[in-house]
Short mmCIF file of C-alpha atoms in Angstrom, two decimals:
data_model
loop_
_atom_site.label_atom_id
_atom_site.label_comp_id
_atom_site.label_asym_id
_atom_site.label_seq_id
_atom_site.Cartn_x
_atom_site.Cartn_y
_atom_site.Cartn_z
CA UNK D 6 0.76 -16.29 17.42
CA UNK D 7 -0.76 -17.20 14.10
CA UNK D 8 0.17 -20.60 12.65
CA UNK D 9 1.72 -19.22 9.46
CA UNK D 10 2.85 -22.60 8.15
CA UNK D 11 -0.65 -24.03 8.41
CA UNK D 12 -2.22 -21.07 6.61
CA UNK D 13 0.32 -21.25 3.80
CA UNK D 14 -0.48 -24.92 3.32
CA UNK D 15 1.38 -26.70 0.54
CA UNK D 16 3.16 -23.46 -0.43
CA UNK D 17 4.77 -23.03 3.00
CA UNK D 18 8.17 -24.53 2.22
CA UNK D 19 8.51 -22.73 -1.10
CA UNK D 20 7.45 -19.33 0.24
CA UNK D 21 9.45 -19.53 3.46
CA UNK D 22 12.74 -20.87 2.03
CA UNK D 23 13.00 -19.17 -1.38
CA UNK D 24 16.17 -17.12 -1.93
CA UNK D 25 16.20 -14.17 -4.35
CA UNK D 26 19.35 -14.42 -6.46
CA UNK D 27 18.78 -11.81 -9.17
CA UNK D 28 18.61 -8.93 -6.67
CA UNK D 29 20.11 -10.25 -3.43
CA UNK D 30 18.95 -9.01 -0.05
CA UNK D 31 22.41 -7.54 0.61
CA UNK D 32 21.69 -4.89 -2.04
CA UNK D 33 18.51 -3.68 -0.31
CA UNK D 34 17.90 -1.00 2.26
CA UNK D 35 15.81 -3.04 4.67
CA UNK D 36 13.13 -2.07 7.20
CA UNK D 37 14.11 -1.94 10.86
CA UNK D 38 13.46 -0.16 14.13
CA UNK D 39 16.05 2.50 13.16
CA UNK D 40 14.69 3.10 9.64
CA UNK D 41 13.88 6.79 10.15
CA UNK D 42 17.28 7.45 11.73
CA UNK D 43 19.23 5.29 9.31
CA UNK D 44 17.50 6.19 6.05
CA UNK D 45 14.95 9.01 6.14
CA UNK D 46 17.09 11.37 8.23
CA UNK D 47 19.56 11.58 5.32
CA UNK D 48 16.88 13.01 3.00
CA UNK D 49 15.49 16.51 2.54
CA UNK D 50 12.51 15.75 4.82
CA UNK D 51 12.02 18.22 7.65
CA UNK D 52 12.25 17.27 11.33
CA UNK D 53 8.46 17.44 11.50
CA UNK D 54 8.12 14.83 8.72
CA UNK D 55 10.62 12.62 10.53
CA UNK D 56 8.49 12.93 13.67
CA UNK D 57 5.37 11.96 11.74
CA UNK D 58 7.00 8.91 10.19
CA UNK D 59 8.45 7.88 13.54
CA UNK D 60 4.98 8.12 15.10
CA UNK D 61 3.71 5.80 12.36
CA UNK D 62 6.46 3.25 13.01
CA UNK D 63 6.02 3.53 16.79
CA UNK D 64 2.30 2.78 16.86
CA UNK D 65 0.27 -0.41 17.22
CA UNK D 66 1.37 -4.02 17.55
CA UNK D 67 4.24 -3.52 15.09
CA UNK D 68 5.71 -0.59 17.02
CA UNK D 69 9.50 -0.65 16.96
CA UNK D 70 9.83 -3.19 14.14
CA UNK D 71 10.07 -0.87 11.11
CA UNK D 72 7.00 -2.55 9.59
CA UNK D 73 3.49 -1.17 9.25
CA UNK D 74 -0.06 -2.50 9.18
CA UNK D 75 -2.54 0.12 7.93
CA UNK D 76 -6.34 -0.02 7.79
CA UNK D 77 -7.62 1.76 4.63
CA UNK D 78 -11.30 2.62 4.30
CA UNK D 79 -11.96 4.77 1.24
CA UNK D 80 -13.87 2.19 -0.76
CA UNK D 81 -17.21 3.95 -0.17
CA UNK D 82 -16.08 6.53 -2.72
CA UNK D 83 -13.72 4.43 -4.80
CA UNK D 84 -16.43 1.82 -5.46
CA UNK D 85 -19.70 2.66 -3.68
CA UNK D 86 -20.95 2.72 -0.11
CA UNK D 87 -23.27 -0.17 -0.96
CA UNK D 88 -20.52 -2.42 -2.32
CA UNK D 89 -18.18 -1.51 0.53
CA UNK D 90 -20.46 -1.52 3.58
CA UNK D 91 -23.59 -3.59 2.85
CA UNK D 92 -21.91 -6.64 4.39
CA UNK D 93 -21.24 -4.67 7.58
CA UNK D 94 -23.21 -1.38 7.70
CA UNK D 95 -21.71 -0.39 11.07
CA UNK D 96 -18.66 0.92 9.18
CA UNK D 97 -20.78 3.65 7.62
CA UNK D 98 -20.10 5.31 10.99
CA UNK D 99 -16.56 6.79 10.97
CA UNK D 100 -16.17 6.09 14.68
CA UNK D 101 -16.31 2.34 14.05
CA UNK D 102 -13.62 2.63 11.38
CA UNK D 103 -11.29 4.35 13.84
CA UNK D 104 -12.14 1.81 16.55
CA UNK D 105 -11.32 -1.12 14.25
CA UNK D 106 -7.91 0.39 13.49
CA UNK D 107 -7.21 0.93 17.20
CA UNK D 108 -8.49 -2.45 18.37
CA UNK D 109 -6.83 -4.14 15.40
CA UNK D 110 -3.41 -2.88 16.53
CA UNK D 111 -2.77 -0.95 13.30
CA UNK D 112 0.00 1.61 12.84
CA UNK D 113 -2.46 4.02 11.17
CA UNK D 114 -5.89 4.44 9.66
CA UNK D 115 -6.20 5.79 6.11
CA UNK D 116 -9.53 7.19 5.00
CA UNK D 117 -11.31 10.15 3.44
CA UNK D 118 -11.30 13.75 4.57
CA UNK D 119 -14.92 13.35 5.65
CA UNK D 120 -14.39 10.17 7.67
CA UNK D 121 -11.32 11.38 9.55
CA UNK D 122 -12.66 14.90 9.95
CA UNK D 123 -15.77 13.46 11.60
CA UNK D 124 -13.77 11.86 14.43
CA UNK D 125 -10.56 13.90 14.51
CA UNK D 126 -10.94 15.34 18.02
CA UNK D 127 -11.66 11.93 19.48
CA UNK D 128 -9.05 9.81 17.66
CA UNK D 129 -6.29 11.87 15.98
CA UNK D 130 -4.20 11.64 19.16
CA UNK D 131 -4.86 7.92 19.56
CA UNK D 132 -3.76 6.63 16.16
CA UNK D 133 -1.95 8.32 13.23
CA UNK D 134 -4.34 9.58 10.55
CA UNK D 135 -3.56 9.34 6.82
CA UNK D 136 -6.03 11.42 4.81
CA UNK D 137 -6.61 10.07 1.30
CA UNK D 138 -6.93 13.28 -0.73
CA UNK D 139 -8.14 12.16 -4.15
CA UNK D 140 -10.65 9.55 -5.26
CA UNK D 141 -12.26 7.95 -8.27
CA UNK D 142 -16.02 8.39 -7.94
CA UNK D 143 -18.19 6.01 -9.95
CA UNK D 144 -21.55 7.78 -9.84
CA UNK D 145 -20.79 9.46 -13.17
CA UNK D 146 -22.60 7.71 -16.03
CA UNK D 147 -21.06 6.20 -18.00
CA UNK D 148 -18.33 5.44 -15.45
CA UNK D 149 -14.91 6.90 -15.98
CA UNK D 150 -11.64 6.28 -14.17
CA UNK D 151 -10.08 9.48 -12.87
CA UNK D 152 -8.71 10.62 -9.54
CA UNK D 153 -10.15 13.96 -8.41
CA UNK D 154 -9.06 16.00 -5.38
CA UNK D 155 -11.75 15.96 -2.66
CA UNK D 156 -9.93 18.36 -0.33
CA UNK D 157 -6.66 20.19 0.21
CA UNK D 158 -3.55 19.59 2.28
CA UNK D 159 -4.29 22.41 4.74
CA UNK D 160 -7.51 20.66 5.79
CA UNK D 161 -5.54 17.48 6.48
CA UNK D 162 -3.09 19.42 8.63
CA UNK D 163 -5.89 21.18 10.51
CA UNK D 164 -7.65 17.94 11.48
CA UNK D 165 -4.41 16.54 12.91
CA UNK D 166 -3.31 14.13 10.18
CA UNK D 167 0.18 12.65 10.42
CA UNK D 168 0.24 11.93 6.68
CA UNK D 169 -1.60 12.36 3.41
CA UNK D 170 -2.28 9.81 0.71
CA UNK D 171 -3.20 10.02 -2.96
CA UNK D 172 -3.57 7.86 -6.05
CA UNK D 173 -2.15 8.25 -9.53
CA UNK D 174 -3.63 6.06 -12.26
CA UNK D 175 -0.49 5.55 -14.30
CA UNK D 176 -1.32 4.68 -17.89
CA UNK D 177 -4.63 6.55 -17.90
CA UNK D 178 -5.40 9.55 -20.08
CA UNK D 179 -5.54 11.74 -16.98
CA UNK D 180 -2.28 10.55 -15.39
CA UNK D 181 -0.27 13.65 -16.35
CA UNK D 182 -2.73 15.94 -14.54
CA UNK D 183 -2.97 13.60 -11.56
CA UNK D 184 0.82 13.46 -11.27
CA UNK D 185 1.09 17.25 -11.25
CA UNK D 186 -1.66 17.62 -8.65
CA UNK D 187 -0.25 14.94 -6.40
CA UNK D 188 3.31 16.28 -6.70
CA UNK D 189 2.12 19.72 -5.61
CA UNK D 190 0.06 18.27 -2.76
CA UNK D 191 2.99 16.17 -1.51
CA UNK D 192 5.33 19.16 -1.58
CA UNK D 193 2.85 21.14 0.52
CA UNK D 194 2.35 18.21 2.91
CA UNK D 195 6.11 18.02 3.49
CA UNK D 196 6.20 21.77 4.14
CA UNK D 197 3.57 21.30 6.86
CA UNK D 198 5.35 18.28 8.35
CA UNK D 199 3.20 15.41 7.08
CA UNK D 200 4.52 12.27 5.42
CA UNK D 201 3.15 11.08 2.06
CA UNK D 202 1.74 7.78 0.77
CA UNK D 203 1.16 7.18 -2.95
CA UNK D 204 -1.18 4.53 -4.36
CA UNK D 205 0.73 3.72 -7.61
CA UNK D 206 -1.99 2.01 -9.59
CA UNK D 207 -2.21 1.20 -13.30
CA UNK D 208 -5.38 1.94 -15.28
CA UNK D 209 -5.77 1.34 -19.00
CA UNK D 210 -8.02 -1.19 -20.77
CA UNK D 211 -5.12 -1.96 -23.13
CA UNK D 212 -3.15 -3.40 -20.19
CA UNK D 213 -5.36 -6.51 -20.42
CA UNK D 214 -4.43 -8.78 -23.33
CA UNK D 215 -5.25 -12.39 -24.19
CA UNK D 216 -6.91 -12.88 -20.82
CA UNK D 217 -3.87 -11.65 -18.83
CA UNK D 218 -4.06 -8.53 -16.66
CA UNK D 219 -0.68 -6.85 -17.14
CA UNK D 220 -1.63 -4.02 -14.78
CA UNK D 221 -0.43 -6.59 -12.23
CA UNK D 222 2.86 -7.33 -13.99
CA UNK D 223 6.13 -6.80 -12.13
CA UNK D 224 7.73 -4.71 -14.86
CA UNK D 225 4.83 -2.24 -15.21
CA UNK D 226 4.02 -1.95 -11.50
CA UNK D 227 7.74 -1.58 -10.79
CA UNK D 228 7.91 1.38 -13.16
CA UNK D 229 4.81 2.91 -11.55
CA UNK D 230 6.62 2.68 -8.21
CA UNK D 231 9.68 4.34 -9.71
CA UNK D 232 7.55 7.25 -10.91
CA UNK D 233 5.92 7.45 -7.49
CA UNK D 234 9.13 7.82 -5.54
CA UNK D 235 10.18 10.54 -7.99
CA UNK D 236 7.48 12.84 -6.56
CA UNK D 237 8.88 12.08 -3.08
CA UNK D 238 6.32 9.62 -1.80
CA UNK D 239 7.57 8.44 1.60
CA UNK D 240 5.66 5.17 1.25
CA UNK D 241 4.41 3.49 -1.94
CA UNK D 242 1.28 1.36 -1.99
CA UNK D 243 1.12 -1.16 -4.81
CA UNK D 244 -0.85 -4.28 -5.70
CA UNK D 245 1.28 -7.38 -5.43
CA UNK D 246 2.37 -8.57 -8.91
CA UNK D 247 0.87 -11.72 -10.38
CA UNK D 248 2.87 -11.93 -13.61
CA UNK D 249 5.66 -10.27 -15.59
CA UNK D 250 6.28 -9.19 -19.16
CA UNK D 251 3.81 -6.35 -19.57
CA UNK D 252 6.20 -4.33 -21.70
CA UNK D 253 6.82 -7.27 -24.02
CA UNK D 254 3.22 -8.41 -24.33
CA UNK D 255 1.85 -4.93 -24.99
CA UNK D 256 4.83 -3.95 -27.14
CA UNK D 257 5.33 -0.46 -25.80
CA UNK D 258 7.86 1.42 -23.69
CA UNK D 259 11.40 0.32 -22.97
CA UNK D 260 12.66 -2.59 -20.93
CA UNK D 261 15.56 -5.04 -20.75
CA UNK D 262 15.63 -8.80 -21.27
CA UNK D 263 17.51 -9.20 -17.98
CA UNK D 264 14.21 -8.50 -16.27
CA UNK D 265 12.71 -11.72 -17.59
CA UNK D 266 14.53 -14.63 -16.04
CA UNK D 267 17.87 -13.26 -14.84
CA UNK D 268 16.98 -10.49 -12.36
CA UNK D 269 13.41 -11.62 -11.86
CA UNK D 270 12.01 -15.15 -12.02
CA UNK D 271 8.32 -16.07 -11.97
CA UNK D 272 8.45 -16.65 -8.21
CA UNK D 273 6.06 -14.28 -6.38
CA UNK D 274 8.81 -13.10 -4.03
CA UNK D 275 11.11 -12.30 -6.96
CA UNK D 276 8.28 -10.40 -8.68
CA UNK D 277 7.67 -8.34 -5.54
CA UNK D 278 11.43 -7.86 -5.03
CA UNK D 279 11.44 -5.94 -8.33
CA UNK D 280 8.75 -3.63 -6.92
CA UNK D 281 10.92 -3.01 -3.85
CA UNK D 282 13.97 -2.36 -6.03
CA UNK D 283 12.09 0.34 -7.91
CA UNK D 284 11.41 2.11 -4.61
CA UNK D 285 15.08 3.16 -4.49
CA UNK D 286 16.08 -0.36 -3.37
CA UNK D 287 13.93 -0.03 -0.25
CA UNK D 288 14.77 3.53 0.76
CA UNK D 289 11.06 4.20 0.23
CA UNK D 290 8.89 1.60 1.92
CA UNK D 291 6.71 -0.65 -0.23
CA UNK D 292 3.35 -1.67 1.23
CA UNK D 293 1.22 -4.10 -0.73
CA UNK D 294 -2.55 -4.06 -0.95
CA UNK D 295 -4.51 -6.71 0.89
CA UNK D 296 -7.01 -6.89 -1.97
CA UNK D 297 -10.74 -7.53 -2.12
CA UNK D 298 -12.60 -9.81 0.26
CA UNK D 299 -13.63 -13.20 -1.07
CA UNK D 300 -15.05 -14.34 2.27
CA UNK D 301 -13.75 -17.83 2.97
CA UNK D 302 -10.00 -18.00 2.47
CA UNK D 303 -9.33 -14.32 3.24
CA UNK D 304 -7.20 -15.10 6.29
CA UNK D 305 -4.88 -17.46 4.43
CA UNK D 306 -4.62 -15.08 1.47
CA UNK D 307 -3.80 -12.10 3.70
CA UNK D 308 -1.06 -14.04 5.48
CA UNK D 309 0.37 -15.22 2.16
CA UNK D 310 0.49 -11.64 0.85
CA UNK D 311 2.23 -10.51 4.03
CA UNK D 312 4.83 -13.30 3.80
CA UNK D 313 5.64 -12.42 0.19
CA UNK D 314 5.89 -8.71 1.01
CA UNK D 315 8.12 -9.21 4.03
CA UNK D 316 10.44 -11.73 2.40
CA UNK D 317 10.75 -9.51 -0.69
CA UNK D 318 11.95 -6.62 1.50
CA UNK D 319 8.67 -4.72 1.76
CA UNK D 320 7.50 -2.59 4.66
CA UNK D 321 4.03 -3.94 5.34
CA UNK D 322 0.46 -4.41 4.29
CA UNK D 323 -2.56 -2.15 3.89
CA UNK D 324 -5.59 -4.34 4.59
CA UNK D 325 -9.12 -2.95 4.24
CA UNK D 326 -12.03 -4.95 2.84
CA UNK D 327 -10.74 -8.27 4.15
CA UNK D 328 -10.93 -6.72 7.64
CA UNK D 329 -14.05 -4.53 7.68
CA UNK D 330 -16.34 -6.67 5.50
CA UNK D 331 -16.68 -9.28 8.24
CA UNK D 332 -17.71 -9.40 11.93
CA UNK D 333 -15.57 -7.18 14.16
CA UNK D 334 -13.85 -10.01 16.01
CA UNK D 335 -12.91 -11.74 12.77
CA UNK D 336 -11.64 -8.47 11.32
CA UNK D 337 -9.37 -7.92 14.30
CA UNK D 338 -8.17 -11.54 14.09
CA UNK D 339 -7.24 -11.06 10.43
CA UNK D 340 -5.35 -7.82 11.11
CA UNK D 341 -3.47 -9.52 13.96
CA UNK D 342 -2.60 -12.48 11.72
CA UNK D 343 -1.04 -10.14 9.17
CA UNK D 344 0.89 -8.38 11.90
CA UNK D 345 2.09 -11.72 13.30
CA UNK D 346 3.95 -12.34 10.02
CA UNK D 347 6.03 -9.21 10.60
CA UNK D 348 6.51 -10.04 14.29
CA UNK D 349 7.76 -13.56 13.50
CA UNK D 350 11.57 -13.55 13.33
CA UNK D 351 11.54 -16.90 11.50
CA UNK D 352 10.00 -15.20 8.45
CA UNK D 353 13.21 -13.72 7.06
CA UNK D 354 14.25 -11.67 4.04
CA UNK D 355 14.65 -13.92 0.99
#
């Protein structure tokens, strides 16, 4: 097992012993091996969706825990193939993406229609597929930030996907259209028996002020999550918060002073707890993003993110570039280290 204490370094005691007092763990709906039975079965999801979610929770090294570790590889479109794969060109081949997810013990692999369609008959029965339906392509000049559908839900069903994923850029000029498109796609996915994953990201240049990026604030990301679960996302993907007070700093929207000090402190676990709370207090699983690869230090950072997510009441991590932008063995080691956090019973809910 991974030495979690060593990787956390000087922050180990603080991160592993912190107790959330503003929103106590007793108020949350927590992950567990019976999550589909205990929580999802009470919803309007069809038996086929329940089967798909159960297959997700029953796969990989985290099978039977109620937690998930997902490998996402859509960065070739979202950024560029050069920026994503130049460090490790072997992942330009979709087969190697699927193999990394399998060998890495992941619950699922999330990628584009093209990637998963290219290997569906070889791998769709070996690991749950999550097809990411829309993307932001940056070949347009000048660049713009908009999520465009690259396929339809029927194609995802036909290639054997267990779930579909999509992004909404909340705060962007195009967010209303994106929300409508994604809501319609998710409704169709549920009709066909696939679960849904929503990347609830914030995009607006005005969200950066005085050198602070408030697109990573707990209050704004929490509200993005709350909008995401409203279109019946079964799982919400969100970047882990790094600050709070976006509403106050930008002077827009509505908030409450209780969110700044009483319900939520500046502790990273408290900040992430607010994200979980906005996912219907945990009835919809929160998975945090593993973030970009910085090379040295990725392993420690990934483990830290996993500890914060788990102790906040989250459901897991979605770890891409930190895993595939390095040699295969190191990528597998990093994925296993993240999973070890969720397998370690001493890492408890704060």
